[in-house]
mmCIF file of C-alpha atoms and ligand atoms in Angstrom:
data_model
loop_
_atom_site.group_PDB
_atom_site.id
_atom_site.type_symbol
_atom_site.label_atom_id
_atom_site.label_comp_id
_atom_site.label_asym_id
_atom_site.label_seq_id
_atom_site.Cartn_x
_atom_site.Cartn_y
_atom_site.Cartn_z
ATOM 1 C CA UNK E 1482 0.000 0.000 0.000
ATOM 2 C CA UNK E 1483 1.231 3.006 -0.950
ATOM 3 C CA UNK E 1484 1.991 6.217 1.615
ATOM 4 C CA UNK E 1485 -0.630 9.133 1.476
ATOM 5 C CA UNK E 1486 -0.583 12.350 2.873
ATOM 6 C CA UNK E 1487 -3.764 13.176 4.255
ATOM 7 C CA UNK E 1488 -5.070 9.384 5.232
ATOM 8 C CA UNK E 1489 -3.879 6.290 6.461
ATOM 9 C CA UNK E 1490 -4.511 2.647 5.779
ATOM 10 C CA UNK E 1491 -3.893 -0.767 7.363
ATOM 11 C CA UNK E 1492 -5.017 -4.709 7.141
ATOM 12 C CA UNK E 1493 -5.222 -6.347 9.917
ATOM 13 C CA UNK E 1494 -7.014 -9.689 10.724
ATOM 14 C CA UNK E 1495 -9.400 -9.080 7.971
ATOM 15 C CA UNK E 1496 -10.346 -5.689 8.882
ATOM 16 C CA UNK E 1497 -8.853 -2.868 6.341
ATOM 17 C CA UNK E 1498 -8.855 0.667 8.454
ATOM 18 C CA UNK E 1499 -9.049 3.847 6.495
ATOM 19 C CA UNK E 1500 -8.603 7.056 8.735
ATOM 20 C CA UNK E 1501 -8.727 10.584 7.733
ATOM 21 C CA UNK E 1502 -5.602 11.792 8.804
ATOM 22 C CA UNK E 1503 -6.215 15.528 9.174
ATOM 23 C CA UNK E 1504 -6.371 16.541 12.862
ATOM 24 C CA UNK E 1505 -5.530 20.276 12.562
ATOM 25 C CA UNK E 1506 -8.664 21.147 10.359
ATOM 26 C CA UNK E 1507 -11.022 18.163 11.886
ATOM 27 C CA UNK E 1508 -10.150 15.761 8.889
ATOM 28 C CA UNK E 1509 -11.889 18.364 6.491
ATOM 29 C CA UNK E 1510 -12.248 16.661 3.245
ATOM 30 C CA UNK E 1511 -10.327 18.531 1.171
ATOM 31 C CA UNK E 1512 -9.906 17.509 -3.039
ATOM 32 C CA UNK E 1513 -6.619 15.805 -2.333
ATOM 33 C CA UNK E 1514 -8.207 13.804 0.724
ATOM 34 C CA UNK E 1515 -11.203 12.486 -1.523
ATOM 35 C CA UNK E 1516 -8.531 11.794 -4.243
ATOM 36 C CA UNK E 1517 -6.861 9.459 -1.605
ATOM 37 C CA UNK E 1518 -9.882 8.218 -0.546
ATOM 38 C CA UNK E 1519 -10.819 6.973 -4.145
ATOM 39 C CA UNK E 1520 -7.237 5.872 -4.957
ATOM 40 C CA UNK E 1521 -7.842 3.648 -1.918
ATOM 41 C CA UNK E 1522 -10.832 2.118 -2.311
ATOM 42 C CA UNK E 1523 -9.956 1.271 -5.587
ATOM 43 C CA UNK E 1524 -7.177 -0.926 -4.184
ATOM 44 C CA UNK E 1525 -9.427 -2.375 -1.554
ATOM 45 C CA UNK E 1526 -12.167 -3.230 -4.006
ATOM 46 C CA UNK E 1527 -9.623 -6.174 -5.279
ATOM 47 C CA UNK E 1528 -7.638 -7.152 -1.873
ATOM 48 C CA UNK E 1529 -9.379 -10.245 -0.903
ATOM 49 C CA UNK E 1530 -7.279 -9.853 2.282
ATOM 50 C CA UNK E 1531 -9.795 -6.928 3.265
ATOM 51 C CA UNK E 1532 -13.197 -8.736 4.530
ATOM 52 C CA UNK E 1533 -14.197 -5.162 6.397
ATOM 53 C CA UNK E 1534 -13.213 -2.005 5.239
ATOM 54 C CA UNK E 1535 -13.552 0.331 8.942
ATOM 55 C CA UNK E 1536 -13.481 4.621 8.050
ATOM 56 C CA UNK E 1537 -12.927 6.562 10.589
ATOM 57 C CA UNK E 1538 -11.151 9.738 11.678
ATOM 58 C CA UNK E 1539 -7.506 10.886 13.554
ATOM 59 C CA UNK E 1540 -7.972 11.813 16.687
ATOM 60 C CA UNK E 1541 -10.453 12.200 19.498
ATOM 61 C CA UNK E 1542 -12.491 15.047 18.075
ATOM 62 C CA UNK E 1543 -13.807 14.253 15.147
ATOM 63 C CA UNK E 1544 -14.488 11.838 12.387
ATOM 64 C CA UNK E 1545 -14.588 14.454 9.689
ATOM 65 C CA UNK E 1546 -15.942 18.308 10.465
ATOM 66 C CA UNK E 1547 -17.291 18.381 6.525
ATOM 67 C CA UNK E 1548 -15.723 19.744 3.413
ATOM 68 C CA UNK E 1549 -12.788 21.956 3.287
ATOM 69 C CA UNK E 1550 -14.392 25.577 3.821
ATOM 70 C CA UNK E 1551 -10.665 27.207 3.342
ATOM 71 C CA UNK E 1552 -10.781 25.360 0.156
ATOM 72 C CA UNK E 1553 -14.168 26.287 -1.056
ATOM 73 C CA UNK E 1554 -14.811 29.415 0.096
ATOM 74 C CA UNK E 1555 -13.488 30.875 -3.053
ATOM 75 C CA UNK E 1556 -14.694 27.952 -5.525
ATOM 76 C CA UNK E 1557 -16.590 29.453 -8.429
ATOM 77 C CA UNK E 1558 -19.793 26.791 -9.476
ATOM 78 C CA UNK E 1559 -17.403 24.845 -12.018
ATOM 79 C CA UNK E 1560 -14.536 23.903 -9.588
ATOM 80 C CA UNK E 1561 -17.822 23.229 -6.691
ATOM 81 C CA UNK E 1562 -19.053 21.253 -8.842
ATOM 82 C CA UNK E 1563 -15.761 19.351 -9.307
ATOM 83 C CA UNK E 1564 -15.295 18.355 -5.469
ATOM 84 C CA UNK E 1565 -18.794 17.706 -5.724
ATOM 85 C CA UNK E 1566 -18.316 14.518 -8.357
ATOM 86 C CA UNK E 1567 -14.786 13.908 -6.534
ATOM 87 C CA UNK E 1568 -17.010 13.225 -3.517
ATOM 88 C CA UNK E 1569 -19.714 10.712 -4.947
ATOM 89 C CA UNK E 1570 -17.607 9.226 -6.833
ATOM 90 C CA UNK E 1571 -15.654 8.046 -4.039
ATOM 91 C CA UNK E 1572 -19.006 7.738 -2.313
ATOM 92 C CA UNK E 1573 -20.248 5.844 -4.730
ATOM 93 C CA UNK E 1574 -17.658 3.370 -4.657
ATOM 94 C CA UNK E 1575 -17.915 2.802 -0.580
ATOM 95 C CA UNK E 1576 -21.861 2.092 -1.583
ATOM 96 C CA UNK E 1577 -20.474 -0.225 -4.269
ATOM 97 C CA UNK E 1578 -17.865 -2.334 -2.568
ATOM 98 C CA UNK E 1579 -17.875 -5.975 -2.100
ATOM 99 C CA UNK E 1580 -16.882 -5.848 1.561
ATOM 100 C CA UNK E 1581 -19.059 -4.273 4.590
ATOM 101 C CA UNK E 1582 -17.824 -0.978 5.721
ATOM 102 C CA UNK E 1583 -18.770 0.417 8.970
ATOM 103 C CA UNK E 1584 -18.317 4.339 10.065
ATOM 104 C CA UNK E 1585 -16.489 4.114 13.245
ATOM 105 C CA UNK E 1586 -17.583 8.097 13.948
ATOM 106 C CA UNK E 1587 -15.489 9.184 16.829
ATOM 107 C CA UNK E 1588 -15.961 12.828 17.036
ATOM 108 C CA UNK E 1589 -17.843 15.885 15.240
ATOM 109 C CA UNK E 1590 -19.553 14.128 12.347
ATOM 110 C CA UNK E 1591 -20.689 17.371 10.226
ATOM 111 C CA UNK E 1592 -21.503 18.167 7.004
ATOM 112 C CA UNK E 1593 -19.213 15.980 4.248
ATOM 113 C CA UNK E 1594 -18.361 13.883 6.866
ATOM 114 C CA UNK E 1595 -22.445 12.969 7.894
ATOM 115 C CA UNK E 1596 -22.247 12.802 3.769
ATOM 116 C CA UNK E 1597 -19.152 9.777 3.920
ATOM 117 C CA UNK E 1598 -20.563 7.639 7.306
ATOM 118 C CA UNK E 1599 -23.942 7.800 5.242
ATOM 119 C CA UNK E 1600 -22.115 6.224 2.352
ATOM 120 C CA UNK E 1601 -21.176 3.162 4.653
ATOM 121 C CA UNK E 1602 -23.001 0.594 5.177
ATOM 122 C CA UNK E 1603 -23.040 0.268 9.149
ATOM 123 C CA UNK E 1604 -22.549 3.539 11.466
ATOM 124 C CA UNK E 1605 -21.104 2.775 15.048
ATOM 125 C CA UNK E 1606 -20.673 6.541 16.659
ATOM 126 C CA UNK E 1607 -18.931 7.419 20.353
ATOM 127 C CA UNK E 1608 -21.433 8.891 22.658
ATOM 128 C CA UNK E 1609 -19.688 11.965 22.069
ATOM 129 C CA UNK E 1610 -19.580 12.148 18.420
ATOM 130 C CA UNK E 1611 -22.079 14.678 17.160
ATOM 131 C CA UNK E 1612 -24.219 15.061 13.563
ATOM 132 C CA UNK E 1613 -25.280 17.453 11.400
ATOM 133 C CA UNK E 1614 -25.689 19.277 7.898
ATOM 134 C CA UNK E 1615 -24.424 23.000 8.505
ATOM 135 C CA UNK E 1616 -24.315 23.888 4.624
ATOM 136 C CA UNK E 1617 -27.255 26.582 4.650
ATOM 137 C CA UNK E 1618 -25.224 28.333 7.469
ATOM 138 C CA UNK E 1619 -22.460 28.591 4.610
ATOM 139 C CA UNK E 1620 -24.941 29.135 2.477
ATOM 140 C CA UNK E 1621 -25.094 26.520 0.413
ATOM 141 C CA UNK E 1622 -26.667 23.170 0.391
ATOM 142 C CA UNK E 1623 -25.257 19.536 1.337
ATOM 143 C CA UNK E 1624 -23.069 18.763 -1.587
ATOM 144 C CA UNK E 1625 -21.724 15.358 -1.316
ATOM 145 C CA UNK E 1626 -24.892 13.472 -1.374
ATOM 146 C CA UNK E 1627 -26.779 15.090 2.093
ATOM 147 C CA UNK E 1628 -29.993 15.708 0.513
ATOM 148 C CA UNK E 1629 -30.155 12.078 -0.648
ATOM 149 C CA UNK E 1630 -28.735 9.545 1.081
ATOM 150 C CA UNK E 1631 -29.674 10.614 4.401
ATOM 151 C CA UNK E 1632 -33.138 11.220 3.200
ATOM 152 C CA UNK E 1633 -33.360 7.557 2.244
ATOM 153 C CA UNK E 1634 -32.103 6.885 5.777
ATOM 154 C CA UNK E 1635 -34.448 9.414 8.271
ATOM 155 C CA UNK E 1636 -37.222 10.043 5.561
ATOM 156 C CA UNK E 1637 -37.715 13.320 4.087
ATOM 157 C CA UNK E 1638 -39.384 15.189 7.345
ATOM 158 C CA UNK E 1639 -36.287 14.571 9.441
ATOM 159 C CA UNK E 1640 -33.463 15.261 6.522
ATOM 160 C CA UNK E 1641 -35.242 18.521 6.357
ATOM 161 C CA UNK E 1642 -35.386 19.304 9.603
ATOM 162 C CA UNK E 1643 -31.583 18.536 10.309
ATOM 163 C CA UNK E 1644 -30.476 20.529 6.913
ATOM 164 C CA UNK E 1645 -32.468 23.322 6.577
ATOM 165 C CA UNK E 1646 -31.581 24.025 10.710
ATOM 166 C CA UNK E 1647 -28.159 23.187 10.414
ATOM 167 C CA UNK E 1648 -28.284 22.290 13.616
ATOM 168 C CA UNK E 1649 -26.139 19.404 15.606
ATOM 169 C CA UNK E 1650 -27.839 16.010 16.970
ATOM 170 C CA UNK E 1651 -26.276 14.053 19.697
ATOM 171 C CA UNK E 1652 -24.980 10.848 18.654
ATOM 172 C CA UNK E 1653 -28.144 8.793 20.803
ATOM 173 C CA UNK E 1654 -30.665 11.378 18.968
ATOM 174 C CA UNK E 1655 -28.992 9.931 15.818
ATOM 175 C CA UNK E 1656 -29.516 6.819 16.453
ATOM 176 C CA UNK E 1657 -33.194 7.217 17.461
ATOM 177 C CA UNK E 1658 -33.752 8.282 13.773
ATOM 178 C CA UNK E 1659 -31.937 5.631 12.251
ATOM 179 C CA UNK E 1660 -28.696 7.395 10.878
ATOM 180 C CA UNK E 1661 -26.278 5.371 13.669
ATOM 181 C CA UNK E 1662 -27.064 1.473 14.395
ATOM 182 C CA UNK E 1663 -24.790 1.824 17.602
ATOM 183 C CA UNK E 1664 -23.802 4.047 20.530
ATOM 184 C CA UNK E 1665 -20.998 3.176 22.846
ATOM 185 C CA UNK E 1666 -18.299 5.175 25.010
ATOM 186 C CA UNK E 1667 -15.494 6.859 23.064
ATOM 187 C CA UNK E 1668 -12.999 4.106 24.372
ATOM 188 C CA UNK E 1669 -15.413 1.696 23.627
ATOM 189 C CA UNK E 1670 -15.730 2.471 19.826
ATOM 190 C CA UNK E 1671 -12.976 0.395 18.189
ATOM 191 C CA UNK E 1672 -13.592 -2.446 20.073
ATOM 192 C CA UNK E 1673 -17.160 -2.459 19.270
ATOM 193 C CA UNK E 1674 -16.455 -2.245 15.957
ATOM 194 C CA UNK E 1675 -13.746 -5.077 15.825
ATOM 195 C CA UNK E 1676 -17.002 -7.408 17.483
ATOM 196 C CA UNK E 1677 -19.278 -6.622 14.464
ATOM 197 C CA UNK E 1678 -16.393 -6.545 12.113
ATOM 198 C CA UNK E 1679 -15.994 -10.525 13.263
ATOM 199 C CA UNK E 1680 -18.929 -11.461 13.436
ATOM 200 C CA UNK E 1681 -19.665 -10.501 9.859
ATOM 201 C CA UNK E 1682 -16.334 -12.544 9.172
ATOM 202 C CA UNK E 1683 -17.541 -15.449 10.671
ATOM 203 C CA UNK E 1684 -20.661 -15.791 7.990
ATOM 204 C CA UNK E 1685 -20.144 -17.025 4.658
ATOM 205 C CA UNK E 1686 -18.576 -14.324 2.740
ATOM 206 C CA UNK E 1687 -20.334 -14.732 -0.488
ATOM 207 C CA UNK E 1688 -23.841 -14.574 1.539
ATOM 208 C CA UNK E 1689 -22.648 -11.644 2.902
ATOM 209 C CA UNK E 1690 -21.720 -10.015 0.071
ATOM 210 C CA UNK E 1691 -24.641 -10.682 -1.899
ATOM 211 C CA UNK E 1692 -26.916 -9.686 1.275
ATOM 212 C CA UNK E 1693 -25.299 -5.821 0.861
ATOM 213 C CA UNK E 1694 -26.008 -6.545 -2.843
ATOM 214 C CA UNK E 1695 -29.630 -7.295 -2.734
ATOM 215 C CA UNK E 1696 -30.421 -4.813 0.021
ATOM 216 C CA UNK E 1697 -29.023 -2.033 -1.946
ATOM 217 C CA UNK E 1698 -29.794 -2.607 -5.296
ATOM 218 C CA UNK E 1699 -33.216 -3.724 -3.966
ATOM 219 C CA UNK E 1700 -34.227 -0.985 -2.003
ATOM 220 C CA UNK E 1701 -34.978 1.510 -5.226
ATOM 221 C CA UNK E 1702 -37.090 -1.852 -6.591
ATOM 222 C CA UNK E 1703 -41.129 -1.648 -6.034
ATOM 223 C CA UNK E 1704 -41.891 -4.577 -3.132
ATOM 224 C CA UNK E 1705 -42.921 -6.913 -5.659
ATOM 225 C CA UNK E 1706 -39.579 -6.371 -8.379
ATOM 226 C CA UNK E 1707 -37.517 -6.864 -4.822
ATOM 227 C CA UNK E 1708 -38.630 -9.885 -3.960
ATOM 228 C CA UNK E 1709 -38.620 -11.156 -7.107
ATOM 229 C CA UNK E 1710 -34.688 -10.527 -7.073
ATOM 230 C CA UNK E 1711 -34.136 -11.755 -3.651
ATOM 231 C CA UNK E 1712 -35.560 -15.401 -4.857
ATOM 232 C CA UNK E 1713 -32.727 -15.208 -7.818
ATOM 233 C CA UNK E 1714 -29.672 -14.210 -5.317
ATOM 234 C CA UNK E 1715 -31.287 -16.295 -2.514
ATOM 235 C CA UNK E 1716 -31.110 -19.489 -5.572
ATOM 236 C CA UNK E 1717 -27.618 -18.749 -6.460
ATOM 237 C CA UNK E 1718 -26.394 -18.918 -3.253
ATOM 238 C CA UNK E 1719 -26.942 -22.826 -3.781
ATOM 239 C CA UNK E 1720 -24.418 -22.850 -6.507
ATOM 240 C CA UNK E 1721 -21.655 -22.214 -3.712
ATOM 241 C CA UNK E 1722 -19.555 -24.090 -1.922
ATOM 242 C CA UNK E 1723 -20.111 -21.739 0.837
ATOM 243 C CA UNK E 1724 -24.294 -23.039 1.106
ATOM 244 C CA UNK E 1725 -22.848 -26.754 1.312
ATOM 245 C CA UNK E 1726 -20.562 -25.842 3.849
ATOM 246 C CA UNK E 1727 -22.862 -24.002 6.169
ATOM 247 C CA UNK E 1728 -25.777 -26.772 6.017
ATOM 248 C CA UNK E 1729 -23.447 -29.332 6.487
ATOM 249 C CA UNK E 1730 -21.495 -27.876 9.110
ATOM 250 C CA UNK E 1731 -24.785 -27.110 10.882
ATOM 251 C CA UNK E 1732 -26.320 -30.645 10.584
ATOM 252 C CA UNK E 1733 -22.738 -32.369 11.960
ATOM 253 C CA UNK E 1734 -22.980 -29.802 14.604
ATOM 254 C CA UNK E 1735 -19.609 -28.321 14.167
ATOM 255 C CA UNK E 1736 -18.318 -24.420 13.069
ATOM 256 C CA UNK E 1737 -18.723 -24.204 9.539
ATOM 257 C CA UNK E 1738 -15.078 -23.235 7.745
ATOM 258 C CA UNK E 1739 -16.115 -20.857 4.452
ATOM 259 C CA UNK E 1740 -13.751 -20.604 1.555
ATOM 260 C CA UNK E 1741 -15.632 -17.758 -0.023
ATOM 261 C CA UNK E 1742 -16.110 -19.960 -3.279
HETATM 262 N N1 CAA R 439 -13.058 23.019 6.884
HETATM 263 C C1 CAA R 439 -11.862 23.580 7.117
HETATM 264 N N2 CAA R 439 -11.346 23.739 8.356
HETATM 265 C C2 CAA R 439 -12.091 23.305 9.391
HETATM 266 C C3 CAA R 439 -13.354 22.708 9.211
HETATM 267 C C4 CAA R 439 -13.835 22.562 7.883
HETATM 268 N N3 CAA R 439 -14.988 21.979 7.601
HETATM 269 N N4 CAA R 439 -13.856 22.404 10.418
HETATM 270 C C5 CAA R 439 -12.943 22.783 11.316
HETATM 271 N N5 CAA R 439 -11.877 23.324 10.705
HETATM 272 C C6 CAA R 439 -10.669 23.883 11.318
HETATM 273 C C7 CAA R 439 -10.936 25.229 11.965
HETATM 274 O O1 CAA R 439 -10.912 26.262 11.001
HETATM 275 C C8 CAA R 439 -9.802 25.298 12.952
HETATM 276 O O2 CAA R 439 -8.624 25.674 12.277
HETATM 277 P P1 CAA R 439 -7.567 26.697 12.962
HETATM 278 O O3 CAA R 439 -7.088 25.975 14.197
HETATM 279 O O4 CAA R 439 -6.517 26.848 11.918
HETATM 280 O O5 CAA R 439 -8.336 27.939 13.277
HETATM 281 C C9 CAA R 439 -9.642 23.850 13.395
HETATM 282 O O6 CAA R 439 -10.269 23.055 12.389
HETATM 283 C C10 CAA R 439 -10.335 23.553 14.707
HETATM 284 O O7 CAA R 439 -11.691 23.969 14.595
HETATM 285 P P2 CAA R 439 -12.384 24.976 15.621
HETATM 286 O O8 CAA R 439 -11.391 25.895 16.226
HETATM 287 O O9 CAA R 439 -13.549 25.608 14.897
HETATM 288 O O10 CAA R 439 -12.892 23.945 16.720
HETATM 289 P P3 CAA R 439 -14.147 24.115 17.681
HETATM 290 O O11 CAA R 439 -14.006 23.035 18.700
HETATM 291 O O12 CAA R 439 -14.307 25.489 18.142
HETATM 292 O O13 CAA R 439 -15.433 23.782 16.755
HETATM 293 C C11 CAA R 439 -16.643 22.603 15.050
HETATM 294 C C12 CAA R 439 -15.577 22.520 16.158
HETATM 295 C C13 CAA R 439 -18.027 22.864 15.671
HETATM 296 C C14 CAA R 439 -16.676 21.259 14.338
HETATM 297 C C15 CAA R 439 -16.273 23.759 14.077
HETATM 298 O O14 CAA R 439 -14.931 23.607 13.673
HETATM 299 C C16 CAA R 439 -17.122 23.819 12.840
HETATM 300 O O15 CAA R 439 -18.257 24.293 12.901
HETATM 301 N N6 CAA R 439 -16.561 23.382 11.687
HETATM 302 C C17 CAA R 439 -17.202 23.512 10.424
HETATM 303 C C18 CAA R 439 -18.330 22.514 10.282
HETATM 304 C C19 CAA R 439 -19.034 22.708 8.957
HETATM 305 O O16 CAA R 439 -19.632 23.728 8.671
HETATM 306 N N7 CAA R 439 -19.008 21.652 8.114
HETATM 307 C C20 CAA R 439 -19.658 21.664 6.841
HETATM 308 C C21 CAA R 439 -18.700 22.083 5.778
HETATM 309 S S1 CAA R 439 -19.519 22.325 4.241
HETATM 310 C C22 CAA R 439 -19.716 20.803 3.601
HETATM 311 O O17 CAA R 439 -19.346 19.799 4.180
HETATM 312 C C23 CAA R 439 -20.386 20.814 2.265
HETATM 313 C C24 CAA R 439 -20.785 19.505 1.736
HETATM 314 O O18 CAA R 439 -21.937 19.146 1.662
HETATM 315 C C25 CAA R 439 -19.797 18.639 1.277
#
């Protein structure tokens, strides 16, 4: 893996770690951090040694404090609109990759940075951490996908209310409307997300994968469509080794051991 300036990466056990590695401006996503970003996820997409990709942010304050305002605040619409496709299109690829991710959100979780833990699949936040979509107090709106995916997560009456007040949840009011699956104690936050990490692992990793697949691709699908998709990935899953493995471990009464295949 390959040294970056503004983020760093490690595997370990399974678990690939990406943290925003900007302290001094709150891991502000800056062009050259979502550049990294994407150059990295690229490279995780195709490392079968990464079963769960964990983001999260340096230090104890925050995950990421939003885009780079010393960066934008002189952006014309053209270069705005530049960061704006840098952002979902490393967005896009979190939403897109094989593995889990989970948004270990240890601090201020604002703007850009609500915008990338919405982009993973699982959110695990300290009790500290705090949310929010400040843009209109910039003036401007949420620009990296605020207006959408978060919508699809609280439902349009509580996406407005957060983004047009720009004001800051608690990390337990965030959970309450379904934007964090998990709340634990700052110290508590990276083990907590090592325990979900393995117990994903444990699970047959094609299942897995395809489960992220179907929910995702199925949740823009009327009721009926959905199903009908689920029965054609739920039937596939015979074709793997991984299906034999599980139902056979389970009827011998022993751990199942999944290749993957
Ligand atoms: N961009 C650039 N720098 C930032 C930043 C950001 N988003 N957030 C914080 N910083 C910098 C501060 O400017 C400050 O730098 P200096 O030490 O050089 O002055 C440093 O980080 C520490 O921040 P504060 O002194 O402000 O710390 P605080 O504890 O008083 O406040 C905070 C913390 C409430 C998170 C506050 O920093 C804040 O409100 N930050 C901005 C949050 C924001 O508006 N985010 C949305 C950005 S727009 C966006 O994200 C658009 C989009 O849709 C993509």
């Amino acid at each position: 893996m390959k040294n970056y300036e503004n983020l760093l990466f490690d595997v370990k056990d399974g678990i690939g770690t990406l943290t925003i590695n900007r302290p001094k401006s709150l891991n502000a996503l800056n062009s050259d951090t979502l550049r990294e970003i994407g150059e990295t996820l690229n490279e995780v997409k195709d490392n079968t040694d990464v079963k769960v990709l964990v983001i999260t942010g340096s230090g104890q304050k925050a995950f990421v404090a939003g885009a780079d305002i010393s960066q934008m605040v002189s952006m014309n619409p053209i270069e705005a609109a530049a960061l704006s496709e840098l952002a979902h299109k490393a967005f896009h690829t979190i939403q897109e990759l094989p593995q889990i991710t989970i948004a270990a959100v240890n601090g201020y979780c604002l703007g850009g940075g609500f915008e990338l833990a919405n982009s993973c699949d699982i959110r695990v936040a300290a009790a500290t951490a705090k949310f929010g979509q400040p843009e209109v107090g910039l003036g401007i709106v949420p620009g990296f996908g605020g207006t959408q995916r978060l919508t699809r997560l609280v439902g349009r009456g509580k996406a407005k209310e957060i983004i047009a007040t720009g004001a800051q949840i608690t990390a337990q009011e965030a959970k309450e409307i379904g934007a964090v699956e998990e709340v634990v104690e700052l110290d508590d936050l990276m083990t907590k997300v090592d325990e979900i990490a393995h117990k994903i692992m444990k699970n047959g990793p094609v299942a897995v994968r395809m489960a992220k697949y179907v929910i995702d691709k199925g949740a823009d699908l009327d009721l009926d469509t959905g199903i009908a998709f689920e029965t054609q990935m739920w039937a596939q899953t015979f074709a793997t080794e991984d299906q034999k493995e599980g139902m056979t471990a389970f009827l011998e009464k022993h751990g199942a051991k999944f290749n993957g295949k």
